[in-house]
Amino acid sequence: MNWEYIIASASALFLVMDPPGNAPLVQGLLQKVEKKRRVAILVREMMIVLGLLFLFYFLGEEILGWLGLSSGSLNITGGIMLFLIAVGMVFPSSATHEAHNAGHEEEPFIVPVAMPLIVGPAAISLVMMQAAMAASEHMVTEGILALLLAWLGAALLLFFSGKLLGYLGEKGTVALTRLMGTVLVMIAVQMVLNGITEYLKVLPSQLQ
């Protein structure tokens, strides 16, 4: 069992799902829901998240084939989207700040909590990329464990987000989100570099 790969993959996916950054918005969406219902809603949404992650993990290669995309293009696309999301975490706009503090009149269902807040474009791209990498290196079991570990970490953090936000305060939450955004910028750049490297490897054969 390659635990180094598991921890690295789980950490990257956890950062992309950004539960600390999404916690204020999730709490805002649930603030008008009865406290007894909040736990049930979070459990339901996180189970949907798990289903979506497994869907893209196991069908990612088929989806790439249907669309005629290579793993290199997926790396570059995912890296660009992740970079834009990370920049938004480090330098949040006023519109994002207002959205994070806005309430919601109805009980959320799939949208926006499960998707696109937690399972967004960058998370989908990363899961598909990790699935392709795990399959090529015969580490499918490690990939699944990494996915489950990242999901479990995100679920636990969101379940206790109310207490966490109260402990950290607004400034602490912003600082943590920006720190995670900085790490994501580095991961995004590495994803783009990996995609370019893969493209350069197959470029001679395409030119023939």
mmCIF file of C-alpha atoms in Angstrom:
data_model
loop_
_atom_site.group_PDB
_atom_site.id
_atom_site.type_symbol
_atom_site.label_atom_id
_atom_site.label_comp_id
_atom_site.label_asym_id
_atom_site.label_seq_id
_atom_site.Cartn_x
_atom_site.Cartn_y
_atom_site.Cartn_z
ATOM 1 C CA MET A 1 0.000 0.000 0.000
ATOM 2 C CA ASN A 2 1.493 3.302 -1.145
ATOM 3 C CA TRP A 3 0.513 5.609 1.725
ATOM 4 C CA GLU A 4 2.597 8.484 0.382
ATOM 5 C CA TYR A 5 0.485 8.498 -2.781
ATOM 6 C CA ILE A 6 -2.738 8.159 -0.770
ATOM 7 C CA ILE A 7 -1.942 11.088 1.517
ATOM 8 C CA ALA A 8 -0.763 13.304 -1.350
ATOM 9 C CA SER A 9 -3.833 12.562 -3.494
ATOM 10 C CA ALA A 10 -6.246 12.937 -0.573
ATOM 11 C CA SER A 11 -4.672 16.239 0.464
ATOM 12 C CA ALA A 12 -4.916 17.655 -3.050
ATOM 13 C CA LEU A 13 -8.582 16.651 -3.392
ATOM 14 C CA PHE A 14 -9.394 17.969 0.087
ATOM 15 C CA LEU A 15 -7.849 21.325 -0.764
ATOM 16 C CA VAL A 16 -9.728 21.490 -4.072
ATOM 17 C CA MET A 17 -13.078 20.766 -2.381
ATOM 18 C CA ASP A 18 -12.160 23.604 0.028
ATOM 19 C CA PRO A 19 -14.409 22.752 3.011
ATOM 20 C CA PRO A 20 -12.981 25.578 5.189
ATOM 21 C CA GLY A 21 -13.701 28.118 2.467
ATOM 22 C CA ASN A 22 -17.164 26.683 1.782
ATOM 23 C CA ALA A 23 -18.091 26.354 5.465
ATOM 24 C CA PRO A 24 -19.338 29.976 5.866
ATOM 25 C CA LEU A 25 -21.521 29.669 2.763
ATOM 26 C CA VAL A 26 -22.918 26.283 3.834
ATOM 27 C CA GLN A 27 -23.746 27.676 7.265
ATOM 28 C CA GLY A 28 -25.392 30.659 5.602
ATOM 29 C CA LEU A 29 -27.519 28.395 3.412
ATOM 30 C CA LEU A 30 -28.641 26.418 6.457
ATOM 31 C CA GLN A 31 -29.185 29.295 8.853
ATOM 32 C CA LYS A 32 -32.935 29.419 8.158
ATOM 33 C CA VAL A 33 -33.313 25.639 8.475
ATOM 34 C CA GLU A 34 -34.254 24.068 11.805
ATOM 35 C CA LYS A 35 -31.218 22.828 13.738
ATOM 36 C CA LYS A 36 -32.612 19.287 13.814
ATOM 37 C CA ARG A 37 -32.698 19.241 10.013
ATOM 38 C CA ARG A 38 -29.205 20.643 9.450
ATOM 39 C CA VAL A 39 -27.354 17.432 10.277
ATOM 40 C CA ALA A 40 -29.692 15.384 8.074
ATOM 41 C CA ILE A 41 -29.215 17.816 5.187
ATOM 42 C CA LEU A 42 -25.424 17.736 5.533
ATOM 43 C CA VAL A 43 -25.429 13.921 5.633
ATOM 44 C CA ARG A 44 -27.582 13.795 2.502
ATOM 45 C CA GLU A 45 -25.470 16.343 0.632
ATOM 46 C CA MET A 46 -22.189 14.640 1.560
ATOM 47 C CA MET A 47 -23.529 11.263 0.430
ATOM 48 C CA ILE A 48 -24.409 12.898 -2.901
ATOM 49 C CA VAL A 49 -20.881 14.329 -3.009
ATOM 50 C CA LEU A 50 -19.446 10.836 -2.476
ATOM 51 C CA GLY A 51 -21.619 9.449 -5.268
ATOM 52 C CA LEU A 52 -20.521 12.202 -7.658
ATOM 53 C CA LEU A 53 -16.858 11.667 -6.817
ATOM 54 C CA PHE A 54 -17.105 7.939 -7.470
ATOM 55 C CA LEU A 55 -19.038 8.588 -10.685
ATOM 56 C CA PHE A 56 -16.287 10.762 -12.135
ATOM 57 C CA TYR A 57 -13.563 8.536 -10.692
ATOM 58 C CA PHE A 58 -14.782 5.337 -12.335
ATOM 59 C CA LEU A 59 -16.175 6.861 -15.537
ATOM 60 C CA GLY A 60 -13.514 9.527 -15.986
ATOM 61 C CA GLU A 61 -11.487 7.548 -18.538
ATOM 62 C CA GLU A 62 -14.615 6.729 -20.566
ATOM 63 C CA ILE A 63 -15.657 10.379 -20.473
ATOM 64 C CA LEU A 64 -12.239 11.406 -21.755
ATOM 65 C CA GLY A 65 -12.538 8.849 -24.549
ATOM 66 C CA TRP A 66 -16.012 10.026 -25.537
ATOM 67 C CA LEU A 67 -14.814 13.622 -25.674
ATOM 68 C CA GLY A 68 -11.569 12.736 -27.422
ATOM 69 C CA LEU A 69 -9.460 14.304 -24.697
ATOM 70 C CA SER A 70 -6.020 13.263 -23.471
ATOM 71 C CA SER A 71 -4.809 13.180 -19.885
ATOM 72 C CA GLY A 72 -2.446 16.025 -20.771
ATOM 73 C CA SER A 73 -5.287 18.296 -21.833
ATOM 74 C CA LEU A 74 -7.172 17.336 -18.671
ATOM 75 C CA ASN A 75 -4.161 18.299 -16.570
ATOM 76 C CA ILE A 76 -3.832 21.670 -18.274
ATOM 77 C CA THR A 77 -7.569 22.430 -18.162
ATOM 78 C CA GLY A 78 -7.910 21.343 -14.545
ATOM 79 C CA GLY A 79 -4.820 23.319 -13.611
ATOM 80 C CA ILE A 80 -6.155 26.497 -15.219
ATOM 81 C CA MET A 81 -9.553 26.163 -13.524
ATOM 82 C CA LEU A 82 -7.907 25.309 -10.209
ATOM 83 C CA PHE A 83 -5.625 28.330 -10.573
ATOM 84 C CA LEU A 84 -8.587 30.663 -11.109
ATOM 85 C CA ILE A 85 -10.410 29.200 -8.109
ATOM 86 C CA ALA A 86 -7.275 29.459 -5.969
ATOM 87 C CA VAL A 87 -6.734 33.103 -6.947
ATOM 88 C CA GLY A 88 -10.341 33.781 -5.916
ATOM 89 C CA MET A 89 -9.595 32.192 -2.529
ATOM 90 C CA VAL A 90 -6.478 34.308 -2.005
ATOM 91 C CA PHE A 91 -8.042 37.533 -3.337
ATOM 92 C CA PRO A 92 -11.816 37.204 -2.758
ATOM 93 C CA SER A 93 -14.034 39.711 -4.541
ATOM 94 C CA SER A 94 -16.771 41.697 -2.857
ATOM 95 C CA ALA A 95 -19.378 39.680 -4.758
ATOM 96 C CA THR A 96 -17.947 36.443 -3.365
ATOM 97 C CA HIS A 97 -17.944 37.898 0.138
ATOM 98 C CA GLU A 98 -21.588 38.891 -0.157
ATOM 99 C CA ALA A 99 -22.528 35.467 -1.478
ATOM 100 C CA HIS A 100 -20.799 33.790 1.450
ATOM 101 C CA ASN A 101 -22.820 35.855 3.877
ATOM 102 C CA ALA A 102 -26.145 35.504 2.102
ATOM 103 C CA GLY A 103 -28.938 33.340 3.408
ATOM 104 C CA HIS A 104 -31.217 31.018 1.458
ATOM 105 C CA GLU A 105 -34.986 30.797 1.519
ATOM 106 C CA GLU A 106 -35.267 27.102 0.676
ATOM 107 C CA GLU A 107 -33.598 23.934 1.872
ATOM 108 C CA PRO A 108 -30.604 23.236 -0.402
ATOM 109 C CA PHE A 109 -30.713 20.009 -2.427
ATOM 110 C CA ILE A 110 -27.666 19.021 -4.516
ATOM 111 C CA VAL A 111 -27.326 22.619 -5.763
ATOM 112 C CA PRO A 112 -25.443 24.565 -4.564
ATOM 113 C CA VAL A 113 -23.872 22.590 -1.674
ATOM 114 C CA ALA A 114 -22.981 19.242 -3.273
ATOM 115 C CA MET A 115 -22.427 20.803 -6.689
ATOM 116 C CA PRO A 116 -20.806 23.156 -7.538
ATOM 117 C CA LEU A 117 -19.537 24.253 -4.091
ATOM 118 C CA ILE A 118 -17.853 20.973 -3.110
ATOM 119 C CA VAL A 119 -17.771 19.020 -6.376
ATOM 120 C CA GLY A 120 -16.877 21.815 -8.747
ATOM 121 C CA PRO A 121 -15.082 21.784 -12.122
ATOM 122 C CA ALA A 122 -11.623 21.665 -10.528
ATOM 123 C CA ALA A 123 -12.582 18.762 -8.242
ATOM 124 C CA ILE A 124 -14.063 16.850 -11.176
ATOM 125 C CA SER A 125 -10.933 17.401 -13.266
ATOM 126 C CA LEU A 126 -8.671 16.379 -10.386
ATOM 127 C CA VAL A 127 -10.650 13.204 -9.643
ATOM 128 C CA MET A 128 -10.583 12.182 -13.299
ATOM 129 C CA MET A 129 -6.859 12.883 -13.472
ATOM 130 C CA GLN A 130 -6.181 10.893 -10.301
ATOM 131 C CA ALA A 131 -8.241 7.991 -11.637
ATOM 132 C CA ALA A 132 -6.246 7.907 -14.875
ATOM 133 C CA MET A 133 -2.963 8.100 -12.962
ATOM 134 C CA ALA A 134 -3.992 5.378 -10.496
ATOM 135 C CA ALA A 135 -5.050 3.076 -13.328
ATOM 136 C CA SER A 136 -1.790 3.583 -15.239
ATOM 137 C CA GLU A 137 0.295 2.881 -12.130
ATOM 138 C CA HIS A 138 -1.908 -0.008 -10.909
ATOM 139 C CA MET A 139 -2.916 1.833 -7.739
ATOM 140 C CA VAL A 140 -6.704 1.831 -8.073
ATOM 141 C CA THR A 141 -7.169 0.753 -4.454
ATOM 142 C CA GLU A 142 -4.920 3.574 -3.262
ATOM 143 C CA GLY A 143 -6.868 6.030 -5.411
ATOM 144 C CA ILE A 144 -10.180 4.932 -3.902
ATOM 145 C CA LEU A 145 -8.785 5.198 -0.368
ATOM 146 C CA ALA A 146 -7.483 8.699 -1.139
ATOM 147 C CA LEU A 147 -10.912 9.722 -2.418
ATOM 148 C CA LEU A 148 -12.624 8.342 0.683
ATOM 149 C CA LEU A 149 -10.106 10.005 2.987
ATOM 150 C CA ALA A 150 -10.551 13.404 1.330
ATOM 151 C CA TRP A 151 -14.341 13.043 1.432
ATOM 152 C CA LEU A 152 -14.311 12.013 5.095
ATOM 153 C CA GLY A 153 -12.137 14.968 6.019
ATOM 154 C CA ALA A 154 -14.405 17.387 4.158
ATOM 155 C CA ALA A 155 -17.538 15.866 5.714
ATOM 156 C CA LEU A 156 -16.189 16.055 9.275
ATOM 157 C CA LEU A 157 -15.040 19.633 8.804
ATOM 158 C CA LEU A 158 -18.420 20.728 7.431
ATOM 159 C CA PHE A 159 -20.295 18.928 10.216
ATOM 160 C CA PHE A 160 -18.282 20.817 12.823
ATOM 161 C CA SER A 161 -17.984 24.006 10.783
ATOM 162 C CA GLY A 162 -20.260 25.956 13.114
ATOM 163 C CA LYS A 163 -17.963 25.413 16.079
ATOM 164 C CA LEU A 164 -14.871 25.848 13.900
ATOM 165 C CA LEU A 165 -16.006 29.193 12.538
ATOM 166 C CA GLY A 166 -16.855 30.360 16.030
ATOM 167 C CA TYR A 167 -13.405 29.367 17.254
ATOM 168 C CA LEU A 168 -11.458 30.851 14.335
ATOM 169 C CA GLY A 169 -13.575 33.939 13.899
ATOM 170 C CA GLU A 170 -13.979 35.788 10.607
ATOM 171 C CA LYS A 171 -10.320 36.803 10.346
ATOM 172 C CA GLY A 172 -9.088 33.313 11.168
ATOM 173 C CA THR A 173 -11.374 31.770 8.547
ATOM 174 C CA VAL A 174 -10.195 34.242 5.909
ATOM 175 C CA ALA A 175 -6.553 33.560 6.789
ATOM 176 C CA LEU A 176 -7.055 29.781 6.561
ATOM 177 C CA THR A 177 -8.858 30.089 3.232
ATOM 178 C CA ARG A 178 -6.089 32.254 1.776
ATOM 179 C CA LEU A 179 -3.447 29.819 3.019
ATOM 180 C CA MET A 180 -5.225 26.927 1.301
ATOM 181 C CA GLY A 181 -5.622 29.065 -1.821
ATOM 182 C CA THR A 182 -1.871 29.680 -1.912
ATOM 183 C CA VAL A 183 -1.210 25.938 -1.720
ATOM 184 C CA LEU A 184 -3.745 25.350 -4.497
ATOM 185 C CA VAL A 185 -1.959 27.855 -6.743
ATOM 186 C CA MET A 186 1.191 25.735 -6.490
ATOM 187 C CA ILE A 187 -0.762 22.539 -7.203
ATOM 188 C CA ALA A 188 -2.440 24.201 -10.193
ATOM 189 C CA VAL A 189 0.893 25.287 -11.678
ATOM 190 C CA GLN A 190 2.262 21.764 -11.243
ATOM 191 C CA MET A 191 -0.814 20.305 -12.976
ATOM 192 C CA VAL A 192 -0.271 22.605 -15.968
ATOM 193 C CA LEU A 193 3.424 21.689 -16.117
ATOM 194 C CA ASN A 194 2.543 17.975 -15.991
ATOM 195 C CA GLY A 195 0.058 18.455 -18.829
ATOM 196 C CA ILE A 196 2.614 20.281 -20.972
ATOM 197 C CA THR A 197 5.172 17.554 -20.294
ATOM 198 C CA GLU A 198 2.716 14.835 -21.358
ATOM 199 C CA TYR A 199 1.830 16.778 -24.502
ATOM 200 C CA LEU A 200 5.473 17.229 -25.465
ATOM 201 C CA LYS A 201 6.032 13.482 -25.084
ATOM 202 C CA VAL A 202 3.338 12.600 -27.640
ATOM 203 C CA LEU A 203 3.962 15.589 -29.940
ATOM 204 C CA PRO A 204 6.643 13.843 -32.118
ATOM 205 C CA SER A 205 4.298 10.941 -32.870
ATOM 206 C CA GLN A 206 1.492 13.334 -33.819
ATOM 207 C CA LEU A 207 3.770 15.225 -36.222
ATOM 208 C CA GLN A 208 4.730 12.074 -38.109
#
